[in-house]
């Protein structure tokens, strides 16, 4: 029996290939940052492959992040059991491929956007930026433009956008000042502002508001090692998150963007700084605008030199854009089912992505491999794609399946992340600053001319007003003149005139109207 991970050789044992599955299939850690793909139909073993690769990276001292879409990855925190129902099958497979089945647990940190099954994961609108936020809310181009203006003005005014209420308050201010902002930044439609506010309300009702706030997640807290040197396995609870696929995709894209922006250039390290596994990867690209797909391609292409290994997990390679698929050098392809003509075409295309093996037909092998078996192609020396092999994936060392909620809660309570992220913060930011400005403006308005005792001097107020209008102030010229007395009519004049007009209309002549008005006027004056 051989060790599953040979740290001296810098390799990860993926499984046994070739005749009788006796040839070790090794992932070279120095090429793991050339990214990877795990694909296959439902029930073919993708989740087990994901778990075994995560274990191998951890044993090699590489931190791992992955989303637990089905809730069955938490078992990594516990060792596998000889009493498990799959033990005999795993033992037989381990003997066949020539490795020891050394059950063990791995260091795990649980995360949850809702803060229910793991430590809260928070970021701020300022860190996520207008592009990803617009993607999250499904905004139109015009609405995205208004969102960009709001972020630009907030930056220029020193207004921190730390949570949803900050962004909502900023949009209110933008709507109130739309006329002035339109002259400088382009059209700001109040209708667009209202549409964004409605989208924010929907996002808040879906629970997305919990994603925004402080303390914001620091990526360094995901890139930790335990006392024995194993890489921390960070598991994001995504069972509930999958009901909001747009939020799930946006969060993962934000993580990729943050890694790209924060990590320094390291070239080609001996092993990755961190490995990311994106389950249900097709959600990253469904209905994504071209600008966002370009951003993902850019990150996937350039983040390699930051020492990050990205692994995309999906049912079919065709779920990923060609531009992204071309960046994935290491591939583990589980079985694909070809029940329709479209499926058969996708199968042929998938087979064409591999370096052919003269011993078998790749397309037939992709259809024929059983559960726990895959067609693999791993980068060799100098980054050359390896010849495709039928590979029996090694069995996991940790427990398969979920763990009880009580055990999960105990792991969360013992983690140092509980103290750091457990209590939310609410610092003074855009919402509070804008509220204070509004109160100050209201107080200033109430102490203008005619405000009574305690108000500003009238002349000073006029000076401020004229200065705001860009005019030179002249106290002598601007002081209001004394009001001229206005002659008042007596009640008798008003009654006489009204009565006279009424009677004159009956007579139908102007002369009659004047005559009657004069007569009645004399009567009411006592003349």
Tab-separated table of N, CA and C in Angstrom, residues 62-189:
chain	number	residue	atom	x	y	z
A	62	UNK	N	-3.034	22.964	1.740
A	62	UNK	CA	-3.708	23.964	0.906
A	62	UNK	C	-5.115	24.193	1.452
A	63	UNK	N	-5.456	25.412	1.868
A	63	UNK	CA	-6.833	25.689	2.311
A	63	UNK	C	-7.821	25.499	1.164
A	64	UNK	N	-9.041	25.183	1.525
A	64	UNK	CA	-10.069	24.850	0.538
A	64	UNK	C	-11.349	25.617	0.858
A	65	UNK	N	-12.039	26.062	-0.184
A	65	UNK	CA	-13.394	26.605	-0.026
A	65	UNK	C	-14.308	25.831	-0.966
A	66	UNK	N	-15.491	25.447	-0.448
A	66	UNK	CA	-16.470	24.798	-1.318
A	66	UNK	C	-17.878	25.043	-0.784
A	67	UNK	N	-18.831	25.045	-1.686
A	67	UNK	CA	-20.229	25.240	-1.333
A	67	UNK	C	-20.903	23.880	-1.186
A	68	UNK	N	-21.627	23.707	-0.078
A	68	UNK	CA	-22.328	22.455	0.195
A	68	UNK	C	-23.770	22.599	-0.286
A	69	UNK	N	-23.995	22.241	-1.530
A	69	UNK	CA	-25.292	22.458	-2.163
A	69	UNK	C	-26.349	21.501	-1.631
A	70	UNK	N	-25.966	20.253	-1.361
A	70	UNK	CA	-26.946	19.235	-0.928
A	70	UNK	C	-26.889	18.963	0.562
A	71	UNK	N	-25.979	19.596	1.273
A	71	UNK	CA	-25.899	19.398	2.717
A	71	UNK	C	-25.207	18.126	3.143
A	72	UNK	N	-24.429	17.512	2.244
A	72	UNK	CA	-23.802	16.234	2.579
A	72	UNK	C	-22.276	16.287	2.602
A	73	UNK	N	-21.701	17.463	2.697
A	73	UNK	CA	-20.245	17.578	2.764
A	73	UNK	C	-19.721	17.800	4.178
A	74	UNK	N	-20.627	18.015	5.127
A	74	UNK	CA	-20.204	18.289	6.504
A	74	UNK	C	-19.468	17.106	7.120
A	75	UNK	N	-19.661	15.902	6.571
A	75	UNK	CA	-18.996	14.725	7.110
A	75	UNK	C	-17.484	14.777	7.025
A	76	UNK	N	-16.922	15.732	6.251
A	76	UNK	CA	-15.465	15.871	6.175
A	76	UNK	C	-14.880	16.149	7.557
A	77	UNK	N	-15.688	16.711	8.446
A	77	UNK	CA	-15.201	17.033	9.790
A	77	UNK	C	-15.043	15.795	10.665
A	78	UNK	N	-15.496	14.615	10.203
A	78	UNK	CA	-15.413	13.384	11.000
A	78	UNK	C	-14.726	12.289	10.186
A	79	UNK	N	-14.013	11.382	10.837
A	79	UNK	CA	-13.384	10.281	10.099
A	79	UNK	C	-14.424	9.278	9.619
A	80	UNK	N	-14.097	8.598	8.514
A	80	UNK	CA	-14.961	7.519	8.060
A	80	UNK	C	-14.984	6.384	9.065
A	81	UNK	N	-16.028	5.559	8.984
A	81	UNK	CA	-16.204	4.482	9.959
A	81	UNK	C	-16.136	3.119	9.280
A	82	UNK	N	-15.485	2.199	9.971
A	82	UNK	CA	-15.448	0.827	9.451
A	82	UNK	C	-16.829	0.205	9.466
A	83	UNK	N	-17.737	0.768	10.281
A	83	UNK	CA	-19.106	0.251	10.342
A	83	UNK	C	-20.000	0.859	9.267
A	84	UNK	N	-19.449	1.795	8.477
A	84	UNK	CA	-20.259	2.429	7.440
A	84	UNK	C	-20.697	1.439	6.379
A	85	UNK	N	-21.846	1.752	5.749
A	85	UNK	CA	-22.410	0.799	4.789
A	85	UNK	C	-21.563	0.671	3.524
A	86	UNK	N	-20.709	1.665	3.232
A	86	UNK	CA	-19.865	1.612	2.043
A	86	UNK	C	-18.435	1.188	2.358
A	87	UNK	N	-18.196	0.788	3.619
A	87	UNK	CA	-16.818	0.478	4.005
A	87	UNK	C	-16.236	-0.647	3.167
A	88	UNK	N	-16.964	-1.718	2.998
A	88	UNK	CA	-16.449	-2.864	2.243
A	88	UNK	C	-16.151	-2.482	0.800
A	89	UNK	N	-17.018	-1.683	0.224
A	89	UNK	CA	-16.807	-1.246	-1.158
A	89	UNK	C	-15.575	-0.350	-1.251
A	90	UNK	N	-15.435	0.548	-0.297
A	90	UNK	CA	-14.276	1.431	-0.298
A	90	UNK	C	-12.991	0.650	-0.055
A	91	UNK	N	-13.035	-0.312	0.834
A	91	UNK	CA	-11.850	-1.109	1.132
A	91	UNK	C	-11.395	-1.889	-0.097
A	92	UNK	N	-12.363	-2.461	-0.806
A	92	UNK	CA	-12.038	-3.203	-2.018
A	92	UNK	C	-11.439	-2.289	-3.087
A	93	UNK	N	-12.009	-1.091	-3.220
A	93	UNK	CA	-11.487	-0.154	-4.209
A	93	UNK	C	-10.073	0.285	-3.842
A	94	UNK	N	-9.837	0.545	-2.534
A	94	UNK	CA	-8.509	0.974	-2.098
A	94	UNK	C	-7.469	-0.098	-2.393
A	95	UNK	N	-7.807	-1.353	-2.165
A	95	UNK	CA	-6.877	-2.440	-2.454
A	95	UNK	C	-6.616	-2.554	-3.950
A	96	UNK	N	-7.641	-2.314	-4.753
A	96	UNK	CA	-7.497	-2.446	-6.195
A	96	UNK	C	-6.563	-1.379	-6.773
A	97	UNK	N	-6.636	-0.178	-6.249
A	97	UNK	CA	-5.805	0.895	-6.787
A	97	UNK	C	-4.494	1.054	-6.000
A	98	UNK	N	-4.350	0.296	-4.904
A	98	UNK	CA	-3.081	0.241	-4.201
A	98	UNK	C	-2.821	1.356	-3.219
A	99	UNK	N	-3.835	1.745	-2.442
A	99	UNK	CA	-3.639	2.769	-1.412
A	99	UNK	C	-4.212	2.270	-0.092
A	100	UNK	N	-3.763	2.889	0.994
A	100	UNK	CA	-4.272	2.546	2.318
A	100	UNK	C	-5.531	3.340	2.609
A	101	UNK	N	-6.521	2.697	3.197
A	101	UNK	CA	-7.771	3.364	3.582
A	101	UNK	C	-7.624	3.823	5.026
A	102	UNK	N	-6.979	4.960	5.205
A	102	UNK	CA	-6.658	5.496	6.532
A	102	UNK	C	-7.687	6.558	6.897
A	103	UNK	N	-8.767	6.122	7.553
A	103	UNK	CA	-9.840	7.057	7.883
A	103	UNK	C	-9.330	8.168	8.806
A	104	UNK	N	-9.741	9.397	8.525
A	104	UNK	CA	-9.350	10.533	9.356
A	104	UNK	C	-10.289	11.709	9.117
A	105	UNK	N	-10.315	12.612	10.111
A	105	UNK	CA	-11.111	13.835	10.013
A	105	UNK	C	-10.238	14.973	9.500
A	106	UNK	N	-10.886	16.041	9.070
A	106	UNK	CA	-10.181	17.200	8.541
A	106	UNK	C	-10.706	18.472	9.208
A	107	UNK	N	-9.846	19.496	9.326
A	107	UNK	CA	-10.298	20.753	9.956
A	107	UNK	C	-11.322	21.460	9.080
A	108	UNK	N	-12.439	21.819	9.678
A	108	UNK	CA	-13.553	22.397	8.923
A	108	UNK	C	-14.042	23.666	9.612
A	109	UNK	N	-14.367	24.680	8.820
A	109	UNK	CA	-15.064	25.868	9.291
A	109	UNK	C	-16.334	26.014	8.473
A	110	UNK	N	-17.458	26.108	9.159
A	110	UNK	CA	-18.744	26.236	8.476
A	110	UNK	C	-19.119	27.711	8.351
A	111	UNK	N	-19.662	28.081	7.180
A	111	UNK	CA	-20.117	29.444	6.897
A	111	UNK	C	-21.554	29.395	6.389
A	112	UNK	N	-22.276	30.465	6.629
A	112	UNK	CA	-23.669	30.527	6.180
A	112	UNK	C	-24.070	31.995	6.051
A	113	UNK	N	-24.565	32.384	4.883
A	113	UNK	CA	-24.992	33.771	4.683
A	113	UNK	C	-26.066	34.153	5.686
A	114	UNK	N	-26.945	33.202	6.022
A	114	UNK	CA	-28.026	33.478	6.974
A	114	UNK	C	-27.554	33.345	8.427
A	115	UNK	N	-26.341	32.849	8.631
A	115	UNK	CA	-25.809	32.740	9.975
A	115	UNK	C	-26.485	31.682	10.829
A	116	UNK	N	-27.144	30.699	10.212
A	116	UNK	CA	-27.885	29.685	10.960
A	116	UNK	C	-27.090	28.395	11.128
A	117	UNK	N	-26.414	27.950	10.065
A	117	UNK	CA	-25.687	26.682	10.111
A	117	UNK	C	-24.177	26.875	10.046
A	118	UNK	N	-23.754	28.116	10.207
A	118	UNK	CA	-22.335	28.429	10.181
A	118	UNK	C	-22.131	29.890	10.545
A	119	UNK	N	-20.889	30.313	10.518
A	119	UNK	CA	-20.589	31.696	10.846
A	119	UNK	C	-21.116	32.616	9.745
A	120	UNK	N	-21.648	33.784	10.117
A	120	UNK	CA	-22.196	34.689	9.094
A	120	UNK	C	-21.132	35.127	8.096
A	121	UNK	N	-21.527	35.189	6.846
A	121	UNK	CA	-20.658	35.690	5.783
A	121	UNK	C	-21.219	37.041	5.352
A	122	UNK	N	-20.442	38.081	5.535
A	122	UNK	CA	-20.917	39.415	5.180
A	122	UNK	C	-19.893	40.102	4.277
A	123	UNK	N	-20.414	40.971	3.444
A	123	UNK	CA	-19.596	41.898	2.687
A	123	UNK	C	-20.345	43.223	2.667
A	124	UNK	N	-19.796	44.224	2.036
A	124	UNK	CA	-20.442	45.523	1.969
A	124	UNK	C	-20.767	45.851	0.516
A	125	UNK	N	-21.784	46.686	0.276
A	125	UNK	CA	-22.055	47.104	-1.097
A	125	UNK	C	-20.833	47.737	-1.760
A	126	UNK	N	-20.040	48.476	-0.971
A	126	UNK	CA	-18.850	49.116	-1.534
A	126	UNK	C	-17.859	48.076	-2.046
A	127	UNK	N	-17.694	46.960	-1.312
A	127	UNK	CA	-16.759	45.920	-1.742
A	127	UNK	C	-17.304	45.125	-2.918
A	128	UNK	N	-18.610	44.907	-2.947
A	128	UNK	CA	-19.181	44.131	-4.048
A	128	UNK	C	-19.198	44.943	-5.327
A	129	UNK	N	-19.475	46.230	-5.235
A	129	UNK	CA	-19.429	47.101	-6.407
A	129	UNK	C	-20.721	47.102	-7.202
A	130	UNK	N	-20.900	48.132	-8.060
A	130	UNK	CA	-22.161	48.282	-8.791
A	130	UNK	C	-22.412	47.205	-9.837
A	131	UNK	N	-21.355	46.652	-10.443
A	131	UNK	CA	-21.548	45.647	-11.490
A	131	UNK	C	-22.187	44.385	-10.934
A	132	UNK	N	-21.607	43.822	-9.862
A	132	UNK	CA	-22.144	42.598	-9.292
A	132	UNK	C	-23.509	42.844	-8.637
A	133	UNK	N	-23.677	44.011	-8.020
A	133	UNK	CA	-24.977	44.319	-7.423
A	133	UNK	C	-26.060	44.413	-8.495
A	134	UNK	N	-25.734	45.014	-9.603
A	134	UNK	CA	-26.705	45.107	-10.699
A	134	UNK	C	-27.038	43.731	-11.233
A	135	UNK	N	-26.037	42.861	-11.308
A	135	UNK	CA	-26.270	41.469	-11.725
A	135	UNK	C	-27.159	40.754	-10.719
A	136	UNK	N	-26.915	41.006	-9.447
A	136	UNK	CA	-27.688	40.359	-8.397
A	136	UNK	C	-29.158	40.739	-8.474
A	137	UNK	N	-29.429	41.997	-8.812
A	137	UNK	CA	-30.812	42.481	-8.826
A	137	UNK	C	-31.445	42.455	-10.212
A	138	UNK	N	-30.691	42.042	-11.217
A	138	UNK	CA	-31.252	41.946	-12.556
A	138	UNK	C	-31.636	43.294	-13.137
A	139	UNK	N	-30.797	44.316	-12.960
A	139	UNK	CA	-31.118	45.665	-13.410
A	139	UNK	C	-30.886	45.815	-14.911
A	140	UNK	N	-31.622	46.746	-15.502
A	140	UNK	CA	-31.410	47.083	-16.905
A	140	UNK	C	-30.167	47.950	-17.040
A	141	UNK	N	-29.777	48.239	-18.303
A	141	UNK	CA	-28.587	49.056	-18.529
A	141	UNK	C	-28.761	50.457	-17.939
A	142	UNK	N	-29.958	51.030	-18.131
A	142	UNK	CA	-30.202	52.376	-17.599
A	142	UNK	C	-30.148	52.382	-16.074
A	143	UNK	N	-30.740	51.367	-15.462
A	143	UNK	CA	-30.736	51.281	-14.001
A	143	UNK	C	-29.326	51.021	-13.479
A	144	UNK	N	-28.559	50.212	-14.201
A	144	UNK	CA	-27.171	49.979	-13.806
A	144	UNK	C	-26.370	51.274	-13.882
A	145	UNK	N	-26.679	52.126	-14.879
A	145	UNK	CA	-26.015	53.409	-14.972
A	145	UNK	C	-26.288	54.291	-13.765
A	146	UNK	N	-27.541	54.307	-13.297
A	146	UNK	CA	-27.889	55.084	-12.105
A	146	UNK	C	-27.172	54.503	-10.878
A	147	UNK	N	-27.068	53.179	-10.798
A	147	UNK	CA	-26.348	52.545	-9.695
A	147	UNK	C	-24.883	52.982	-9.698
A	148	UNK	N	-24.273	53.054	-10.865
A	148	UNK	CA	-22.883	53.507	-10.948
A	148	UNK	C	-22.740	54.959	-10.498
A	149	UNK	N	-23.718	55.786	-10.850
A	149	UNK	CA	-23.684	57.188	-10.415
A	149	UNK	C	-23.776	57.266	-8.898
A	150	UNK	N	-24.654	56.470	-8.304
A	150	UNK	CA	-24.800	56.478	-6.843
A	150	UNK	C	-23.486	56.098	-6.170
A	151	UNK	N	-22.800	55.091	-6.682
A	151	UNK	CA	-21.517	54.688	-6.101
A	151	UNK	C	-20.459	55.770	-6.302
A	152	UNK	N	-20.465	56.405	-7.469
A	152	UNK	CA	-19.480	57.449	-7.753
A	152	UNK	C	-19.669	58.637	-6.811
A	153	UNK	N	-20.908	59.069	-6.646
A	153	UNK	CA	-21.181	60.205	-5.769
A	153	UNK	C	-20.843	59.842	-4.315
A	154	UNK	N	-21.185	58.634	-3.895
A	154	UNK	CA	-20.870	58.219	-2.528
A	154	UNK	C	-19.371	58.252	-2.289
A	155	UNK	N	-18.599	57.838	-3.277
A	155	UNK	CA	-17.145	57.866	-3.136
A	155	UNK	C	-16.630	59.295	-3.060
A	156	UNK	N	-17.151	60.169	-3.909
A	156	UNK	CA	-16.687	61.554	-3.921
A	156	UNK	C	-17.092	62.296	-2.649
A	157	UNK	N	-18.245	61.945	-2.084
A	157	UNK	CA	-18.748	62.621	-0.895
A	157	UNK	C	-18.257	61.982	0.409
A	158	UNK	N	-17.492	60.893	0.305
A	158	UNK	CA	-17.005	60.226	1.505
A	158	UNK	C	-18.098	59.532	2.285
A	159	UNK	N	-19.093	58.984	1.579
A	159	UNK	CA	-20.221	58.307	2.216
A	159	UNK	C	-20.011	56.796	2.085
A	160	UNK	N	-19.709	56.137	3.180
A	160	UNK	CA	-19.428	54.703	3.154
A	160	UNK	C	-20.713	53.909	2.961
A	161	UNK	N	-20.717	52.998	2.001
A	161	UNK	CA	-21.854	52.115	1.748
A	161	UNK	C	-21.543	50.766	2.380
A	162	UNK	N	-22.024	50.563	3.598
A	162	UNK	CA	-21.667	49.376	4.367
A	162	UNK	C	-22.786	48.361	4.483
A	163	UNK	N	-24.023	48.770	4.238
A	163	UNK	CA	-25.140	47.827	4.299
A	163	UNK	C	-26.250	48.304	3.371
A	164	UNK	N	-27.358	47.573	3.353
A	164	UNK	CA	-28.425	47.908	2.420
A	164	UNK	C	-29.060	49.257	2.726
A	165	UNK	N	-29.196	49.588	3.988
A	165	UNK	CA	-29.852	50.870	4.310
A	165	UNK	C	-28.989	52.043	3.850
A	166	UNK	N	-27.667	51.874	3.828
A	166	UNK	CA	-26.802	52.909	3.280
A	166	UNK	C	-27.076	53.108	1.793
A	167	UNK	N	-27.174	52.004	1.069
A	167	UNK	CA	-27.422	52.096	-0.368
A	167	UNK	C	-28.794	52.678	-0.646
A	168	UNK	N	-29.797	52.275	0.138
A	168	UNK	CA	-31.140	52.817	-0.037
A	168	UNK	C	-31.165	54.318	0.234
A	169	UNK	N	-30.492	54.760	1.294
A	169	UNK	CA	-30.443	56.190	1.607
A	169	UNK	C	-29.703	56.957	0.510
A	170	UNK	N	-28.648	56.379	-0.029
A	170	UNK	CA	-27.897	57.040	-1.093
A	170	UNK	C	-28.758	57.203	-2.334
A	171	UNK	N	-29.556	56.206	-2.668
A	171	UNK	CA	-30.432	56.287	-3.832
A	171	UNK	C	-31.523	57.333	-3.630
A	172	UNK	N	-32.024	57.452	-2.402
A	172	UNK	CA	-33.002	58.513	-2.118
A	172	UNK	C	-32.376	59.876	-2.383
A	173	UNK	N	-31.154	60.069	-1.911
A	173	UNK	CA	-30.468	61.341	-2.126
A	173	UNK	C	-30.248	61.590	-3.617
A	174	UNK	N	-29.870	60.559	-4.351
A	174	UNK	CA	-29.671	60.701	-5.800
A	174	UNK	C	-30.976	61.096	-6.479
A	175	UNK	N	-32.082	60.469	-6.067
A	175	UNK	CA	-33.371	60.829	-6.649
A	175	UNK	C	-33.767	62.262	-6.350
A	176	UNK	N	-33.485	62.717	-5.145
A	176	UNK	CA	-33.836	64.084	-4.766
A	176	UNK	C	-32.987	65.112	-5.504
A	177	UNK	N	-31.789	64.740	-5.892
A	177	UNK	CA	-30.874	65.661	-6.570
A	177	UNK	C	-30.651	65.250	-8.028
A	178	UNK	N	-31.644	64.582	-8.611
A	178	UNK	CA	-31.501	64.033	-9.958
A	178	UNK	C	-31.199	65.121	-10.983
A	179	UNK	N	-31.820	66.290	-10.853
A	179	UNK	CA	-31.624	67.353	-11.848
A	179	UNK	C	-30.179	67.817	-11.876
A	180	UNK	N	-29.610	68.081	-10.706
A	180	UNK	CA	-28.224	68.543	-10.656
A	180	UNK	C	-27.251	67.447	-11.091
A	181	UNK	N	-27.505	66.212	-10.668
A	181	UNK	CA	-26.606	65.118	-11.022
A	181	UNK	C	-26.633	64.815	-12.512
A	182	UNK	N	-27.792	64.997	-13.144
A	182	UNK	CA	-27.912	64.708	-14.570
A	182	UNK	C	-27.010	65.605	-15.394
A	183	UNK	N	-26.805	66.840	-14.945
A	183	UNK	CA	-25.941	67.755	-15.683
A	183	UNK	C	-24.485	67.301	-15.669
A	184	UNK	N	-24.078	66.598	-14.625
A	184	UNK	CA	-22.677	66.205	-14.474
A	184	UNK	C	-22.416	64.770	-14.924
A	185	UNK	N	-23.331	63.857	-14.608
A	185	UNK	CA	-23.075	62.432	-14.842
A	185	UNK	C	-23.938	61.816	-15.939
A	186	UNK	N	-24.892	62.556	-16.451
A	186	UNK	CA	-25.830	61.967	-17.393
A	186	UNK	C	-27.188	61.788	-16.756
A	187	UNK	N	-28.133	61.348	-17.567
A	187	UNK	CA	-29.520	61.296	-17.121
A	187	UNK	C	-29.707	60.408	-15.894
A	188	UNK	N	-30.345	60.969	-14.876
A	188	UNK	CA	-30.723	60.221	-13.681
A	188	UNK	C	-32.241	60.234	-13.611
A	189	UNK	N	-32.847	59.138	-13.989
A	189	UNK	CA	-34.304	59.050	-14.014
A	189	UNK	C	-34.829	58.619	-12.647
